[in-house]
Structure formats: C-alpha cells, structure tokens
Coordinates of C-alpha atoms in Angstrom, one line a residue:
Chain A
M1 CA 95.1 98.3 77.2
I2 CA 91.9 96.7 78.9
K3 CA 92.0 94.8 81.9
S4 CA 92.5 91.4 80.5
E5 CA 95.4 92.7 78.7
L6 CA 96.8 93.9 81.9
I7 CA 96.4 90.8 83.4
A8 CA 98.1 88.9 80.3
R9 CA 101.1 91.3 80.8
L10 CA 101.3 90.6 84.7
A11 CA 101.0 86.8 84.0
E12 CA 103.7 86.7 81.4
Q13 CA 105.9 88.9 83.9
N14 CA 105.1 86.3 87.0
P15 CA 105.4 83.0 85.1
H16 CA 105.3 81.4 88.7
L17 CA 101.8 82.5 89.4
Y18 CA 98.5 81.2 88.2
Q19 CA 96.6 83.4 85.9
R20 CA 93.7 83.1 88.2
D21 CA 95.7 84.5 90.9
V22 CA 96.9 87.3 88.8
E23 CA 93.4 88.0 88.0
R24 CA 92.4 88.1 91.7
I25 CA 95.3 90.8 92.4
V26 CA 94.3 93.0 89.7
T27 CA 90.7 93.0 90.7
T28 CA 91.4 93.3 94.6
V29 CA 93.5 96.5 93.7
F30 CA 90.4 98.0 92.0
N31 CA 88.1 97.0 94.3
E32 CA 90.2 98.3 97.1
I33 CA 90.1 101.8 95.2
T34 CA 86.3 101.6 94.7
D35 CA 85.5 100.7 98.2
A36 CA 87.7 103.4 99.5
L37 CA 85.6 105.9 97.5
Q38 CA 82.6 104.6 98.7
R39 CA 83.6 105.3 102.1
G40 CA 84.5 108.8 100.9
D41 CA 88.2 108.2 101.7
R42 CA 91.1 109.2 99.5
V43 CA 93.7 107.0 97.9
E44 CA 96.7 108.2 97.5
L45 CA 99.5 106.4 95.2
R46 CA 102.9 108.0 95.3
G47 CA 104.2 108.2 91.8
F48 CA 101.0 107.5 90.2
G49 CA 98.2 109.7 91.5
A50 CA 95.5 110.2 94.0
F51 CA 91.7 109.2 93.8
S52 CA 89.3 111.2 95.7
V53 CA 85.4 112.1 95.7
K54 CA 84.4 115.5 95.1
R55 CA 80.9 116.7 96.1
R56 CA 79.0 118.7 93.8
P57 CA 76.2 120.7 95.8
A58 CA 72.7 120.8 94.6
R59 CA 72.2 123.5 91.8
I60 CA 69.2 124.9 89.7
G61 CA 70.1 123.9 86.3
R62 CA 68.5 124.6 82.9
N63 CA 67.2 122.4 80.3
P64 CA 69.3 123.7 77.6
R65 CA 66.6 123.1 74.7
T66 CA 63.5 124.8 76.7
G67 CA 65.2 127.1 79.2
D68 CA 62.8 125.5 81.9
S69 CA 64.9 125.4 85.1
V70 CA 65.3 122.0 86.8
S71 CA 66.7 121.3 90.3
V72 CA 69.8 119.0 90.3
A73 CA 70.4 117.2 93.5
E74 CA 73.8 117.1 95.2
K75 CA 76.2 114.4 93.8
F76 CA 79.5 113.0 94.5
V77 CA 81.8 112.2 91.5
P78 CA 85.1 110.3 91.8
F79 CA 88.1 112.3 91.1
F80 CA 91.7 111.4 89.9
K81 CA 94.8 113.7 90.0
T82 CA 98.1 112.5 88.3
G83 CA 100.8 112.0 90.5
K84 CA 103.9 114.4 89.9
E85 CA 106.5 111.3 88.8
L86 CA 103.7 110.2 86.2
R87 CA 103.2 113.8 85.1
E88 CA 106.8 114.3 84.7
R89 CA 107.1 110.9 82.8
L90 CA 104.3 111.7 80.3
N91 CA 106.1 115.0 79.3
A92 CA 109.4 113.7 79.2
S93 CA 111.3 114.1 75.9
G94 CA 110.5 111.3 73.6
G95 CA 107.8 110.0 75.6
G96 CA 109.5 106.9 76.0
S97 CA 110.7 105.4 79.6
A98 CA 112.3 106.8 82.4
G99 CA 111.6 110.5 82.7
T100 CA 114.5 112.4 82.9
D101 CA 113.6 116.0 81.8
P102 CA 111.0 117.4 84.4
N103 CA 110.6 120.0 81.7
A104 CA 109.7 122.7 84.2
V105 CA 106.0 122.6 83.8
P106 CA 104.3 125.5 85.5
E107 CA 101.8 124.4 87.8
I108 CA 98.7 126.0 88.2
S109 CA 97.9 124.9 92.1
D110 CA 94.8 124.2 93.3
Chain B
M1 CA 86.4 114.5 102.2
A2 CA 85.8 113.4 105.7
G3 CA 87.9 110.5 105.9
N4 CA 90.8 108.5 105.9
T5 CA 93.7 107.8 103.2
V6 CA 94.5 104.7 101.8
T7 CA 97.6 103.9 100.4
R8 CA 99.8 101.4 98.9
A9 CA 100.1 99.6 102.3
Q10 CA 96.3 98.8 102.5
L11 CA 96.3 97.7 98.9
S12 CA 98.9 95.3 99.5
E13 CA 97.5 94.0 102.6
A14 CA 94.2 93.3 100.8
V15 CA 96.1 91.3 98.2
Y16 CA 98.0 89.5 101.1
Q17 CA 94.6 88.8 102.4
E18 CA 92.8 87.8 99.3
V19 CA 95.4 85.6 97.4
G20 CA 97.4 84.5 100.0
L21 CA 101.2 85.1 98.7
S22 CA 103.9 86.6 101.0
R23 CA 103.1 90.2 102.2
N24 CA 106.6 91.0 100.2
E25 CA 105.3 89.5 97.0
S26 CA 102.0 91.0 97.2
A27 CA 103.4 94.6 97.8
Q28 CA 105.6 93.9 94.6
L29 CA 102.6 92.9 92.5
V30 CA 100.5 95.9 93.4
E31 CA 103.6 97.7 92.4
S32 CA 103.6 95.8 89.1
V33 CA 100.0 96.6 88.6
L34 CA 100.8 100.5 88.6
S35 CA 103.7 100.5 86.8
E36 CA 102.2 98.6 83.9
I37 CA 99.6 101.2 83.9
C38 CA 102.0 103.9 84.2
D39 CA 104.2 102.6 81.1
S40 CA 101.0 102.1 78.8
L41 CA 100.0 105.7 79.4
V42 CA 103.4 107.0 79.0
Q43 CA 103.5 105.0 75.3
G44 CA 100.4 106.8 74.4
E45 CA 98.1 103.8 75.1
S46 CA 95.0 104.2 76.9
V47 CA 94.0 102.2 80.1
K48 CA 90.3 100.8 80.3
V49 CA 89.5 98.9 83.4
S50 CA 85.7 97.7 83.0
S51 CA 83.6 99.0 85.9
F52 CA 86.0 101.1 87.0
G53 CA 86.9 103.7 84.8
S54 CA 89.6 104.6 81.8
F55 CA 92.7 106.7 81.8
S56 CA 94.1 108.3 78.9
A57 CA 96.9 110.9 78.0
R58 CA 95.7 113.8 76.3
Q59 CA 97.7 116.3 74.4
K60 CA 97.0 120.1 75.3
G61 CA 98.1 123.2 73.7
G62 CA 100.3 125.8 75.0
R63 CA 98.7 129.1 76.5
I64 CA 99.4 131.9 78.6
G65 CA 98.5 131.2 82.0
R66 CA 98.2 133.2 85.3
N67 CA 99.6 133.1 88.7
P68 CA 96.4 133.3 90.5
K69 CA 98.3 134.9 93.8
T70 CA 100.4 137.6 91.9
G71 CA 98.5 138.1 88.6
E72 CA 101.4 137.5 86.6
E73 CA 101.3 136.0 83.3
V74 CA 103.1 132.3 83.1
P75 CA 103.7 130.8 79.7
I76 CA 102.2 127.2 79.8
A77 CA 104.1 124.9 77.5
P78 CA 101.9 122.4 75.3
R79 CA 102.2 119.2 77.4
R80 CA 100.5 115.8 77.7
V81 CA 98.1 115.3 80.5
L82 CA 96.5 112.4 82.1
V83 CA 92.6 112.0 82.1
F84 CA 90.8 109.6 84.2
R85 CA 87.1 109.0 83.3
P86 CA 85.2 107.0 86.1
S87 CA 82.7 104.4 84.5
H88 CA 79.1 104.7 85.2
V89 CA 79.0 101.9 87.8
L90 CA 81.8 103.5 89.9
K91 CA 79.9 106.8 89.6
E92 CA 77.0 105.3 90.7
Q93 CA 78.4 103.1 93.7
V94 CA 80.2 106.3 95.1
N95 CA 76.8 108.1 94.9
R96 CA 74.8 105.5 96.1
H97 CA 76.9 105.2 99.3
L98 CA 77.7 108.7 100.0
S99 CA 74.4 110.7 99.3
G100 CA 72.4 108.8 101.4
S101 CA 72.8 108.5 105.2
A102 CA 76.7 109.7 105.6
R103 CA 75.7 113.0 103.8
E104 CA 75.9 115.2 107.1
E105 CA 79.5 114.1 108.0
S106 CA 80.9 113.8 104.6
A107 CA 79.3 117.2 103.3
V108 CA 82.8 119.1 103.3
D109 CA 84.8 118.7 100.5

C-alpha cells in the first residue's frame, strides 16, 4: 500500500469528507512525526509503535575495497520500534485480524 | 534523546488545526490512519509513504537466544517482525537539524 492508496481507503470509509481533506489528514500525521524527529523528540503511538532518533557517534570506518581508513562523521538516524499490540497481531495464528494469541514470544529487552 | 514525547494527542491537535474538523473527529481519523497501516501490515502487505519511509513485515526463523542477564538459553520461535526503513528524505531532514547547532544538548542517546 502506498500513500495514495491509504488516502483512497480512508476516503472510502469516510464518504462525508472531501478527498482533499483526507489527503491533508494523512500528510499532517506524517509531517508531525517528521517534525518531532527533527527536534530530536520521540513519537509514541501506543499499540502501533514508537519513532525515535538514534545517535551514531563519529567513527573511523574503512573502505572495504582498499582498506583505507575513512573518518565517518557523527550522524542521527530515525528509528522505529514496533508496539506490543501490533507485534502480537503480526504473530497471531492465521495472520488475520484481531490477535488473540499473544504466542508468548520471548522478548530480548533493550 | 533530549526532548519531549509526541503522542496521539498532538497528532490529533495538528489535524484539528490543519483541517478544521472537530477535535473528536480529528482524533478518530488519526486512529483510522494508524489502524489502516496496521491492517495492511498484518495482512502481509507493506506500506510505503513517500519522503517518509516504508514499513514491511519480515519473516524471521527460530533460533536459540540467551537471557543477557542470567546467560540462560531461551528458544526464540519463528516469528514475523516489522521493519521500518526511513526514506532518504527523512534521514536527511533529521540529520540536517540535529547534527548542526543542537548537537551539544542532544548528544545523549
């Protein structure tokens, strides 16, 4: 599913809204998440997951072909951690709707 | 990192400000956006949002894990995990803002 298909599905469920408004809703949601990450904030959406920014410190890397050392600058990468409910639904038997079997997946905590 | 946490409440408020539906309906629509994404992923369909990133479900095989605290072996069953790959645009935006001036304060993970 791509963004335009997401918009189409939502528009179908909400016939009282203009397609243009549905588009703005979807765009706003992703813009808000992007803005938060740019500020270094976390975005926590229970049941769905959490977006955060991780810092990768500067390091000395190597060109794998030549073996030359290269300095790699510090950088920040967006990170997503799946929420508990969604993780359980992904592994519910049948892979269909409504997860009822949490399946007791052992969690490697971090 | 340094800052605050954004939740559904802020997303709904932004939709409310931007689109001009009621607060209640704005909140419901934010919920619908998230649940549509979840449903697609649970059905094994990946979700791609241009200039943001893509979500996809990946099948992982079973393996023997270890409880890092006790060293005990724990079997990990085969499972599906969700992977988010941020788009280049998102990565660049995040880097542009954070690796500049704000570096000193936000340097802690």
